[in-house]
Amino acid sequence: MDRKIRKVVFPVAGLGTRFLPATKANPKEMLPVVDKPLIQYGVEEAMEAGMNNIGIVTGRGKRALADHFDVSYELEHQISGSSKEGLLADIRTILDECTFSYTRQSEMKGLGHAILTGETLIGREPFGVILADDLCVGEGDGVLTQMARIYAKYRCSVVAIEEVPPEEVHKYGVIEGSELEDGVYVISKMVEKPKPDDAPSNLAIIGRYILTPDIFDVIRNTPPGRNGEIQITDALQIQAERNMVLAYRFKGRRFDCGSVGGFVEATNYFYERWKEAQE
Ligand code: UTP
Protein backbone atom coordinates (compact mmCIF):
# COMPACT_ATOMS: atom_id res chain seq x y z
CA MET A 1 0.00 0.00 0.00
CA ASP A 2 1.10 3.56 -0.69
CA ARG A 3 2.73 5.06 2.36
CA LYS A 4 2.96 8.57 1.10
CA ILE A 5 1.11 11.33 2.91
CA ARG A 6 -0.35 13.99 0.66
CA LYS A 7 -2.58 16.05 2.91
CA VAL A 8 -1.86 18.47 5.70
CA VAL A 9 -4.08 20.54 7.99
CA PHE A 10 -3.25 23.99 9.31
CA PRO A 11 -5.49 24.91 12.26
CA VAL A 12 -5.42 28.70 12.28
CA ALA A 13 -8.68 29.61 13.98
CA GLY A 14 -7.00 30.89 17.17
CA LEU A 15 -7.27 34.54 18.11
CA GLY A 16 -3.57 35.19 18.69
CA THR A 17 -4.29 37.27 21.79
CA ARG A 18 -0.63 37.39 22.79
CA PHE A 19 0.02 39.67 19.81
CA LEU A 20 -2.78 42.16 20.34
CA PRO A 21 -3.27 44.74 19.00
CA ALA A 22 -1.28 43.50 15.95
CA THR A 23 -3.71 40.60 15.56
CA LYS A 24 -6.90 42.58 15.97
CA ALA A 25 -7.72 42.68 12.26
CA ASN A 26 -4.77 40.69 10.89
CA PRO A 27 -4.33 36.94 11.45
CA LYS A 28 -1.33 35.95 13.57
CA GLU A 29 -0.25 33.57 10.79
CA MET A 30 0.11 36.54 8.42
CA LEU A 31 2.65 38.35 10.61
CA PRO A 32 5.89 38.49 8.61
CA VAL A 33 9.13 36.93 9.79
CA VAL A 34 11.42 39.17 7.72
CA ASP A 35 9.74 39.02 4.30
CA LYS A 36 7.38 36.05 4.51
CA PRO A 37 4.24 35.50 6.56
CA LEU A 38 4.52 32.78 9.19
CA ILE A 39 2.13 30.46 7.41
CA GLN A 40 4.21 30.44 4.23
CA TYR A 41 7.13 28.88 6.11
CA GLY A 42 4.77 26.11 7.20
CA VAL A 43 3.37 25.60 3.71
CA GLU A 44 6.91 25.36 2.29
CA GLU A 45 7.77 22.74 4.90
CA ALA A 46 4.64 20.73 3.96
CA MET A 47 5.45 21.03 0.26
CA GLU A 48 8.98 19.76 0.86
CA ALA A 49 7.45 16.71 2.58
CA GLY A 50 5.27 16.07 -0.48
CA MET A 51 2.08 17.18 1.33
CA ASN A 52 0.83 19.46 -1.41
CA ASN A 53 -2.82 19.16 -0.58
CA ILE A 54 -3.23 21.91 1.98
CA GLY A 55 -6.31 22.17 4.20
CA ILE A 56 -6.75 25.28 6.29
CA VAL A 57 -9.13 25.43 9.25
CA THR A 58 -9.83 29.13 9.54
CA GLY A 59 -12.01 31.35 11.66
CA ARG A 60 -13.54 34.79 11.45
CA GLY A 61 -11.25 37.58 10.33
CA LYS A 62 -8.77 35.31 8.53
CA ARG A 63 -9.57 36.11 4.91
CA ALA A 64 -6.10 37.53 4.26
CA LEU A 65 -4.77 33.96 4.43
CA ALA A 66 -6.83 32.81 1.46
CA ASP A 67 -5.87 35.94 -0.48
CA HIS A 68 -2.19 35.29 0.17
CA PHE A 69 -2.43 31.85 -1.44
CA ASP A 70 -4.06 33.18 -4.57
CA VAL A 71 -3.04 35.15 -7.63
CA SER A 72 -2.91 38.94 -7.22
CA TYR A 73 -3.47 40.11 -10.79
CA GLU A 74 -3.10 43.82 -10.22
CA LEU A 75 0.13 43.47 -8.25
CA GLU A 76 1.62 40.95 -10.67
CA HIS A 77 0.73 43.11 -13.64
CA GLN A 78 2.35 46.15 -11.98
CA ILE A 79 5.70 44.48 -11.25
CA SER A 80 5.81 42.29 -14.34
CA GLY A 81 9.14 42.72 -16.15
CA SER A 82 10.69 44.69 -13.26
CA SER A 83 13.46 43.61 -10.90
CA LYS A 84 10.81 43.00 -8.22
CA GLU A 85 9.17 40.16 -10.10
CA GLY A 86 11.53 37.62 -8.50
CA LEU A 87 10.16 38.47 -5.06
CA LEU A 88 6.99 36.59 -5.93
CA ALA A 89 8.78 33.52 -7.31
CA ASP A 90 8.41 31.38 -4.15
CA ILE A 91 4.72 32.05 -3.71
CA ARG A 92 4.12 31.36 -7.42
CA THR A 93 5.79 27.96 -7.04
CA ILE A 94 3.50 27.25 -4.10
CA LEU A 95 0.43 28.18 -6.16
CA ASP A 96 1.60 26.00 -9.04
CA GLU A 97 2.31 22.96 -6.90
CA CYS A 98 -0.25 23.02 -4.10
CA THR A 99 -4.01 23.02 -3.78
CA PHE A 100 -5.75 24.91 -0.97
CA SER A 101 -9.04 24.05 0.68
CA TYR A 102 -10.69 25.93 3.52
CA THR A 103 -13.21 25.25 6.20
CA ARG A 104 -14.21 27.30 9.21
CA GLN A 105 -14.16 26.43 12.87
CA SER A 106 -17.04 28.63 13.95
CA GLU A 107 -16.57 28.09 17.68
CA MET A 108 -13.18 28.01 19.37
CA LYS A 109 -13.42 24.68 21.12
CA GLY A 110 -9.73 23.80 21.16
CA LEU A 111 -7.04 22.37 18.93
CA GLY A 112 -8.54 18.86 18.96
CA HIS A 113 -11.84 20.30 17.78
CA ALA A 114 -10.08 22.37 15.10
CA ILE A 115 -8.43 19.21 13.74
CA LEU A 116 -11.79 17.41 13.78
CA THR A 117 -13.27 20.33 11.82
CA GLY A 118 -10.61 19.57 9.17
CA GLU A 119 -11.98 16.03 8.68
CA THR A 120 -14.06 17.21 5.73
CA LEU A 121 -10.83 18.25 3.96
CA ILE A 122 -8.97 15.03 4.77
CA GLY A 123 -11.27 12.04 4.53
CA ARG A 124 -9.85 8.69 5.59
CA GLU A 125 -6.15 8.85 5.03
CA PRO A 126 -3.15 9.73 7.22
CA PHE A 127 -2.31 13.42 7.27
CA GLY A 128 0.09 15.98 8.65
CA VAL A 129 -0.78 18.84 11.01
CA ILE A 130 1.24 22.03 11.22
CA LEU A 131 0.77 24.75 13.81
CA ALA A 132 2.23 27.61 11.84
CA ASP A 133 3.22 29.56 14.94
CA ASP A 134 5.85 26.90 15.64
CA LEU A 135 8.37 27.86 12.98
CA CYS A 136 10.72 24.91 12.42
CA VAL A 137 14.08 24.81 10.71
CA GLY A 138 15.08 21.21 10.03
CA GLU A 139 18.65 19.99 10.14
CA GLY A 140 19.03 18.67 6.58
CA ASP A 141 15.44 17.74 5.87
CA GLY A 142 12.45 19.69 7.12
CA VAL A 143 10.75 18.45 10.29
CA LEU A 144 7.64 17.12 8.53
CA THR A 145 9.85 15.26 6.02
CA GLN A 146 11.69 13.63 8.94
CA MET A 147 8.36 12.67 10.53
CA ALA A 148 6.97 11.25 7.27
CA ARG A 149 9.93 8.84 7.26
CA ILE A 150 9.03 7.64 10.77
CA TYR A 151 5.41 7.21 9.67
CA ALA A 152 6.44 5.20 6.58
CA LYS A 153 8.37 2.83 8.85
CA TYR A 154 5.86 2.35 11.70
CA ARG A 155 2.53 3.49 10.19
CA CYS A 156 1.03 5.05 13.28
CA SER A 157 0.50 8.58 14.59
CA VAL A 158 3.71 10.51 15.24
CA VAL A 159 4.13 13.70 17.30
CA ALA A 160 7.20 15.91 17.23
CA ILE A 161 8.87 16.56 20.57
CA GLU A 162 11.73 18.59 21.93
CA GLU A 163 13.41 18.89 25.31
CA VAL A 164 12.35 22.00 27.18
CA PRO A 165 13.58 23.38 30.53
CA PRO A 166 11.48 22.05 33.47
CA GLU A 167 10.11 25.53 34.22
CA GLU A 168 8.52 25.59 30.76
CA VAL A 169 6.71 22.23 30.75
CA HIS A 170 3.47 23.92 31.86
CA LYS A 171 3.12 25.44 28.37
CA TYR A 172 3.09 22.09 26.52
CA GLY A 173 1.72 18.60 26.21
CA VAL A 174 4.38 16.42 27.84
CA ILE A 175 5.06 12.74 27.14
CA GLU A 176 6.26 9.68 28.98
CA GLY A 177 7.64 6.92 26.81
CA SER A 178 10.24 4.27 26.15
CA GLU A 179 12.87 4.76 23.47
CA LEU A 180 12.32 2.49 20.46
CA GLU A 181 15.24 3.75 18.42
CA ASP A 182 17.40 6.84 18.65
CA GLY A 183 15.05 9.78 19.17
CA VAL A 184 11.84 7.73 18.68
CA TYR A 185 9.68 6.95 21.74
CA VAL A 186 6.60 4.76 22.20
CA ILE A 187 4.26 6.96 24.20
CA SER A 188 2.75 5.50 27.35
CA LYS A 189 1.31 8.71 28.74
CA MET A 190 0.67 12.32 27.79
CA VAL A 191 -0.25 15.23 30.03
CA GLU A 192 -1.46 18.59 28.77
CA LYS A 193 0.22 21.61 30.38
CA PRO A 194 1.36 19.90 33.62
CA LYS A 195 2.78 21.64 36.69
CA PRO A 196 6.54 20.95 36.85
CA ASP A 197 6.00 18.38 39.66
CA ASP A 198 3.36 16.49 37.68
CA ALA A 199 5.31 16.40 34.41
CA PRO A 200 6.32 12.86 33.43
CA SER A 201 9.41 14.20 31.56
CA ASN A 202 10.68 17.37 29.91
CA LEU A 203 9.86 16.08 26.41
CA ALA A 204 7.31 18.55 25.08
CA ILE A 205 5.02 18.12 22.09
CA ILE A 206 5.46 20.89 19.51
CA GLY A 207 3.24 21.89 16.61
CA ARG A 208 3.89 19.07 14.15
CA TYR A 209 1.87 15.87 13.95
CA ILE A 210 1.22 13.01 11.61
CA LEU A 211 -2.12 11.45 12.45
CA THR A 212 -3.88 8.32 11.31
CA PRO A 213 -7.52 8.98 10.34
CA ASP A 214 -9.01 6.96 13.21
CA ILE A 215 -8.10 10.02 15.31
CA PHE A 216 -11.29 11.72 14.07
CA ASP A 217 -13.56 9.18 15.80
CA VAL A 218 -11.39 9.40 18.89
CA ILE A 219 -11.66 13.20 18.99
CA ARG A 220 -15.43 12.99 18.50
CA ASN A 221 -15.58 11.00 21.72
CA THR A 222 -13.02 13.01 23.67
CA PRO A 223 -14.59 15.19 26.38
CA PRO A 224 -13.37 18.75 26.92
CA GLY A 225 -10.19 18.80 29.02
CA ARG A 226 -7.94 21.59 30.21
CA ASN A 227 -9.51 25.06 29.84
CA GLY A 228 -12.77 23.36 28.78
CA GLU A 229 -11.25 22.76 25.32
CA ILE A 230 -11.11 19.54 23.31
CA GLN A 231 -7.41 18.80 23.48
CA ILE A 232 -5.56 16.85 20.80
CA THR A 233 -3.25 15.59 23.56
CA ASP A 234 -6.20 13.89 25.31
CA ALA A 235 -7.30 12.27 22.03
CA LEU A 236 -3.74 11.08 21.37
CA GLN A 237 -3.58 9.59 24.86
CA ILE A 238 -6.66 7.48 24.01
CA GLN A 239 -5.15 6.54 20.64
CA ALA A 240 -1.89 5.55 22.40
CA GLU A 241 -3.83 3.21 24.70
CA ARG A 242 -5.42 1.46 21.69
CA ASN A 243 -2.55 1.54 19.17
CA MET A 244 1.02 2.69 19.17
CA VAL A 245 1.65 6.45 19.07
CA LEU A 246 5.23 7.58 18.60
CA ALA A 247 7.04 10.72 19.69
CA TYR A 248 9.93 11.84 17.52
CA ARG A 249 12.74 14.10 18.73
CA PHE A 250 13.24 16.04 15.51
CA LYS A 251 16.58 17.25 14.24
CA GLY A 252 16.60 21.00 13.93
CA ARG A 253 15.37 24.06 15.67
CA ARG A 254 11.96 25.45 16.59
CA PHE A 255 10.93 29.04 17.24
CA ASP A 256 7.80 29.60 19.31
CA CYS A 257 6.38 32.39 17.18
CA GLY A 258 3.17 32.32 19.22
CA SER A 259 5.10 34.32 21.83
CA VAL A 260 6.67 37.71 21.29
CA GLY A 261 10.14 36.55 22.46
CA GLY A 262 10.17 33.53 20.12
CA PHE A 263 8.93 35.65 17.25
CA VAL A 264 11.79 38.14 17.72
CA GLU A 265 14.33 35.27 17.91
CA ALA A 266 12.97 33.85 14.64
CA THR A 267 13.14 37.30 13.06
CA ASN A 268 16.79 37.70 14.04
CA TYR A 269 17.65 34.21 12.77
CA PHE A 270 15.93 34.68 9.41
CA TYR A 271 17.30 38.20 9.03
CA GLU A 272 20.83 36.74 9.15
CA ARG A 273 19.83 34.21 6.49
CA TRP A 274 18.20 36.94 4.43
CA LYS A 275 21.38 39.07 4.59
CA GLU A 276 23.51 36.10 3.47
CA ALA A 277 21.17 35.57 0.52
CA GLN A 278 21.59 39.21 -0.56
CA GLU A 279 25.39 38.91 -0.76
P1 UTP B 1 -2.82 28.78 20.83
O1 UTP B 1 -3.01 28.13 22.14
O2 UTP B 1 -1.46 29.26 20.46
O3 UTP B 1 -3.87 29.96 20.72
O4 UTP B 1 -3.35 27.73 19.74
P2 UTP B 1 -3.92 31.23 19.78
O5 UTP B 1 -5.31 31.74 19.82
O6 UTP B 1 -3.39 30.92 18.41
O7 UTP B 1 -2.92 32.28 20.44
P3 UTP B 1 -3.03 33.09 21.84
O8 UTP B 1 -2.67 32.11 22.92
O9 UTP B 1 -4.42 33.65 21.97
O10 UTP B 1 -2.01 34.18 21.67
C1 UTP B 1 -2.49 26.76 19.16
C2 UTP B 1 -2.89 26.54 17.72
O11 UTP B 1 -4.17 25.95 17.64
C3 UTP B 1 -5.05 26.71 16.85
C4 UTP B 1 -4.46 28.10 16.83
O12 UTP B 1 -4.81 28.79 15.65
C5 UTP B 1 -2.96 27.81 16.90
O13 UTP B 1 -2.42 27.50 15.62
N1 UTP B 1 -6.41 26.63 17.45
C6 UTP B 1 -6.56 26.62 18.79
C7 UTP B 1 -7.51 26.54 16.62
O14 UTP B 1 -7.41 26.53 15.37
N2 UTP B 1 -8.76 26.43 17.20
C8 UTP B 1 -8.94 26.42 18.54
O15 UTP B 1 -10.11 26.32 19.00
C9 UTP B 1 -7.80 26.52 19.35
Coordinates of C-alpha atoms and ligand atoms in Angstrom, one line a residue:
M1 CA 0.0 0.0 0.0
D2 CA 1.1 3.6 -0.7
R3 CA 2.7 5.1 2.4
K4 CA 3.0 8.6 1.1
I5 CA 1.1 11.3 2.9
R6 CA -0.4 14.0 0.7
K7 CA -2.6 16.1 2.9
V8 CA -1.9 18.5 5.7
V9 CA -4.1 20.5 8.0
F10 CA -3.3 24.0 9.3
P11 CA -5.5 24.9 12.3
V12 CA -5.4 28.7 12.3
A13 CA -8.7 29.6 14.0
G14 CA -7.0 30.9 17.2
L15 CA -7.3 34.5 18.1
G16 CA -3.6 35.2 18.7
T17 CA -4.3 37.3 21.8
R18 CA -0.6 37.4 22.8
F19 CA 0.0 39.7 19.8
L20 CA -2.8 42.2 20.3
P21 CA -3.3 44.7 19.0
A22 CA -1.3 43.5 16.0
T23 CA -3.7 40.6 15.6
K24 CA -6.9 42.6 16.0
A25 CA -7.7 42.7 12.3
N26 CA -4.8 40.7 10.9
P27 CA -4.3 36.9 11.4
K28 CA -1.3 35.9 13.6
E29 CA -0.2 33.6 10.8
M30 CA 0.1 36.5 8.4
L31 CA 2.7 38.3 10.6
P32 CA 5.9 38.5 8.6
V33 CA 9.1 36.9 9.8
V34 CA 11.4 39.2 7.7
D35 CA 9.7 39.0 4.3
K36 CA 7.4 36.1 4.5
P37 CA 4.2 35.5 6.6
L38 CA 4.5 32.8 9.2
I39 CA 2.1 30.5 7.4
Q40 CA 4.2 30.4 4.2
Y41 CA 7.1 28.9 6.1
G42 CA 4.8 26.1 7.2
V43 CA 3.4 25.6 3.7
E44 CA 6.9 25.4 2.3
E45 CA 7.8 22.7 4.9
A46 CA 4.6 20.7 4.0
M47 CA 5.4 21.0 0.3
E48 CA 9.0 19.8 0.9
A49 CA 7.5 16.7 2.6
G50 CA 5.3 16.1 -0.5
M51 CA 2.1 17.2 1.3
N52 CA 0.8 19.5 -1.4
N53 CA -2.8 19.2 -0.6
I54 CA -3.2 21.9 2.0
G55 CA -6.3 22.2 4.2
I56 CA -6.8 25.3 6.3
V57 CA -9.1 25.4 9.3
T58 CA -9.8 29.1 9.5
G59 CA -12.0 31.4 11.7
R60 CA -13.5 34.8 11.5
G61 CA -11.2 37.6 10.3
K62 CA -8.8 35.3 8.5
R63 CA -9.6 36.1 4.9
A64 CA -6.1 37.5 4.3
L65 CA -4.8 34.0 4.4
A66 CA -6.8 32.8 1.5
D67 CA -5.9 35.9 -0.5
H68 CA -2.2 35.3 0.2
F69 CA -2.4 31.8 -1.4
D70 CA -4.1 33.2 -4.6
V71 CA -3.0 35.2 -7.6
S72 CA -2.9 38.9 -7.2
Y73 CA -3.5 40.1 -10.8
E74 CA -3.1 43.8 -10.2
L75 CA 0.1 43.5 -8.3
E76 CA 1.6 40.9 -10.7
H77 CA 0.7 43.1 -13.6
Q78 CA 2.3 46.1 -12.0
I79 CA 5.7 44.5 -11.3
S80 CA 5.8 42.3 -14.3
G81 CA 9.1 42.7 -16.2
S82 CA 10.7 44.7 -13.3
S83 CA 13.5 43.6 -10.9
K84 CA 10.8 43.0 -8.2
E85 CA 9.2 40.2 -10.1
G86 CA 11.5 37.6 -8.5
L87 CA 10.2 38.5 -5.1
L88 CA 7.0 36.6 -5.9
A89 CA 8.8 33.5 -7.3
D90 CA 8.4 31.4 -4.2
I91 CA 4.7 32.1 -3.7
R92 CA 4.1 31.4 -7.4
T93 CA 5.8 28.0 -7.0
I94 CA 3.5 27.2 -4.1
L95 CA 0.4 28.2 -6.2
D96 CA 1.6 26.0 -9.0
E97 CA 2.3 23.0 -6.9
C98 CA -0.3 23.0 -4.1
T99 CA -4.0 23.0 -3.8
F100 CA -5.7 24.9 -1.0
S101 CA -9.0 24.1 0.7
Y102 CA -10.7 25.9 3.5
T103 CA -13.2 25.2 6.2
R104 CA -14.2 27.3 9.2
Q105 CA -14.2 26.4 12.9
S106 CA -17.0 28.6 14.0
E107 CA -16.6 28.1 17.7
M108 CA -13.2 28.0 19.4
K109 CA -13.4 24.7 21.1
G110 CA -9.7 23.8 21.2
L111 CA -7.0 22.4 18.9
G112 CA -8.5 18.9 19.0
H113 CA -11.8 20.3 17.8
A114 CA -10.1 22.4 15.1
I115 CA -8.4 19.2 13.7
L116 CA -11.8 17.4 13.8
T117 CA -13.3 20.3 11.8
G118 CA -10.6 19.6 9.2
E119 CA -12.0 16.0 8.7
T120 CA -14.1 17.2 5.7
L121 CA -10.8 18.2 4.0
I122 CA -9.0 15.0 4.8
G123 CA -11.3 12.0 4.5
R124 CA -9.9 8.7 5.6
E125 CA -6.1 8.9 5.0
P126 CA -3.1 9.7 7.2
F127 CA -2.3 13.4 7.3
G128 CA 0.1 16.0 8.7
V129 CA -0.8 18.8 11.0
I130 CA 1.2 22.0 11.2
L131 CA 0.8 24.7 13.8
A132 CA 2.2 27.6 11.8
D133 CA 3.2 29.6 14.9
D134 CA 5.9 26.9 15.6
L135 CA 8.4 27.9 13.0
C136 CA 10.7 24.9 12.4
V137 CA 14.1 24.8 10.7
G138 CA 15.1 21.2 10.0
E139 CA 18.7 20.0 10.1
G140 CA 19.0 18.7 6.6
D141 CA 15.4 17.7 5.9
G142 CA 12.4 19.7 7.1
V143 CA 10.8 18.4 10.3
L144 CA 7.6 17.1 8.5
T145 CA 9.8 15.3 6.0
Q146 CA 11.7 13.6 8.9
M147 CA 8.4 12.7 10.5
A148 CA 7.0 11.2 7.3
R149 CA 9.9 8.8 7.3
I150 CA 9.0 7.6 10.8
Y151 CA 5.4 7.2 9.7
A152 CA 6.4 5.2 6.6
K153 CA 8.4 2.8 8.8
Y154 CA 5.9 2.3 11.7
R155 CA 2.5 3.5 10.2
C156 CA 1.0 5.0 13.3
S157 CA 0.5 8.6 14.6
V158 CA 3.7 10.5 15.2
V159 CA 4.1 13.7 17.3
A160 CA 7.2 15.9 17.2
I161 CA 8.9 16.6 20.6
E162 CA 11.7 18.6 21.9
E163 CA 13.4 18.9 25.3
V164 CA 12.3 22.0 27.2
P165 CA 13.6 23.4 30.5
P166 CA 11.5 22.1 33.5
E167 CA 10.1 25.5 34.2
E168 CA 8.5 25.6 30.8
V169 CA 6.7 22.2 30.8
H170 CA 3.5 23.9 31.9
K171 CA 3.1 25.4 28.4
Y172 CA 3.1 22.1 26.5
G173 CA 1.7 18.6 26.2
V174 CA 4.4 16.4 27.8
I175 CA 5.1 12.7 27.1
E176 CA 6.3 9.7 29.0
G177 CA 7.6 6.9 26.8
S178 CA 10.2 4.3 26.2
E179 CA 12.9 4.8 23.5
L180 CA 12.3 2.5 20.5
E181 CA 15.2 3.8 18.4
D182 CA 17.4 6.8 18.6
G183 CA 15.0 9.8 19.2
V184 CA 11.8 7.7 18.7
Y185 CA 9.7 7.0 21.7
V186 CA 6.6 4.8 22.2
I187 CA 4.3 7.0 24.2
S188 CA 2.8 5.5 27.4
K189 CA 1.3 8.7 28.7
M190 CA 0.7 12.3 27.8
V191 CA -0.3 15.2 30.0
E192 CA -1.5 18.6 28.8
K193 CA 0.2 21.6 30.4
P194 CA 1.4 19.9 33.6
K195 CA 2.8 21.6 36.7
P196 CA 6.5 20.9 36.9
D197 CA 6.0 18.4 39.7
D198 CA 3.4 16.5 37.7
A199 CA 5.3 16.4 34.4
P200 CA 6.3 12.9 33.4
S201 CA 9.4 14.2 31.6
N202 CA 10.7 17.4 29.9
L203 CA 9.9 16.1 26.4
A204 CA 7.3 18.5 25.1
I205 CA 5.0 18.1 22.1
I206 CA 5.5 20.9 19.5
G207 CA 3.2 21.9 16.6
R208 CA 3.9 19.1 14.1
Y209 CA 1.9 15.9 14.0
I210 CA 1.2 13.0 11.6
L211 CA -2.1 11.5 12.5
T212 CA -3.9 8.3 11.3
P213 CA -7.5 9.0 10.3
D214 CA -9.0 7.0 13.2
I215 CA -8.1 10.0 15.3
F216 CA -11.3 11.7 14.1
D217 CA -13.6 9.2 15.8
V218 CA -11.4 9.4 18.9
I219 CA -11.7 13.2 19.0
R220 CA -15.4 13.0 18.5
N221 CA -15.6 11.0 21.7
T222 CA -13.0 13.0 23.7
P223 CA -14.6 15.2 26.4
P224 CA -13.4 18.8 26.9
G225 CA -10.2 18.8 29.0
R226 CA -7.9 21.6 30.2
N227 CA -9.5 25.1 29.8
G228 CA -12.8 23.4 28.8
E229 CA -11.3 22.8 25.3
I230 CA -11.1 19.5 23.3
Q231 CA -7.4 18.8 23.5
I232 CA -5.6 16.8 20.8
T233 CA -3.2 15.6 23.6
D234 CA -6.2 13.9 25.3
A235 CA -7.3 12.3 22.0
L236 CA -3.7 11.1 21.4
Q237 CA -3.6 9.6 24.9
I238 CA -6.7 7.5 24.0
Q239 CA -5.1 6.5 20.6
A240 CA -1.9 5.6 22.4
E241 CA -3.8 3.2 24.7
R242 CA -5.4 1.5 21.7
N243 CA -2.6 1.5 19.2
M244 CA 1.0 2.7 19.2
V245 CA 1.6 6.4 19.1
L246 CA 5.2 7.6 18.6
A247 CA 7.0 10.7 19.7
Y248 CA 9.9 11.8 17.5
R249 CA 12.7 14.1 18.7
F250 CA 13.2 16.0 15.5
K251 CA 16.6 17.3 14.2
G252 CA 16.6 21.0 13.9
R253 CA 15.4 24.1 15.7
R254 CA 12.0 25.5 16.6
F255 CA 10.9 29.0 17.2
D256 CA 7.8 29.6 19.3
C257 CA 6.4 32.4 17.2
G258 CA 3.2 32.3 19.2
S259 CA 5.1 34.3 21.8
V260 CA 6.7 37.7 21.3
G261 CA 10.1 36.5 22.5
G262 CA 10.2 33.5 20.1
F263 CA 8.9 35.7 17.3
V264 CA 11.8 38.1 17.7
E265 CA 14.3 35.3 17.9
A266 CA 13.0 33.8 14.6
T267 CA 13.1 37.3 13.1
N268 CA 16.8 37.7 14.0
Y269 CA 17.7 34.2 12.8
F270 CA 15.9 34.7 9.4
Y271 CA 17.3 38.2 9.0
E272 CA 20.8 36.7 9.2
R273 CA 19.8 34.2 6.5
W274 CA 18.2 36.9 4.4
K275 CA 21.4 39.1 4.6
E276 CA 23.5 36.1 3.5
A277 CA 21.2 35.6 0.5
Q278 CA 21.6 39.2 -0.6
E279 CA 25.4 38.9 -0.8
Ligands
UTP1 P1 -2.8 28.8 20.8 O1 -3.0 28.1 22.1 O2 -1.5 29.3 20.5 O3 -3.9 30.0 20.7 O4 -3.3 27.7 19.7 P2 -3.9 31.2 19.8 O5 -5.3 31.7 19.8 O6 -3.4 30.9 18.4 O7 -2.9 32.3 20.4 P3 -3.0 33.1 21.8 O8 -2.7 32.1 22.9 O9 -4.4 33.7 22.0 O10 -2.0 34.2 21.7 C1 -2.5 26.8 19.2 C2 -2.9 26.5 17.7 O11 -4.2 26.0 17.6 C3 -5.0 26.7 16.8 C4 -4.5 28.1 16.8 O12 -4.8 28.8 15.7 C5 -3.0 27.8 16.9 O13 -2.4 27.5 15.6 N1 -6.4 26.6 17.4 C6 -6.6 26.6 18.8 C7 -7.5 26.5 16.6 O14 -7.4 26.5 15.4 N2 -8.8 26.4 17.2 C8 -8.9 26.4 18.5 O15 -10.1 26.3 19.0 C9 -7.8 26.5 19.4

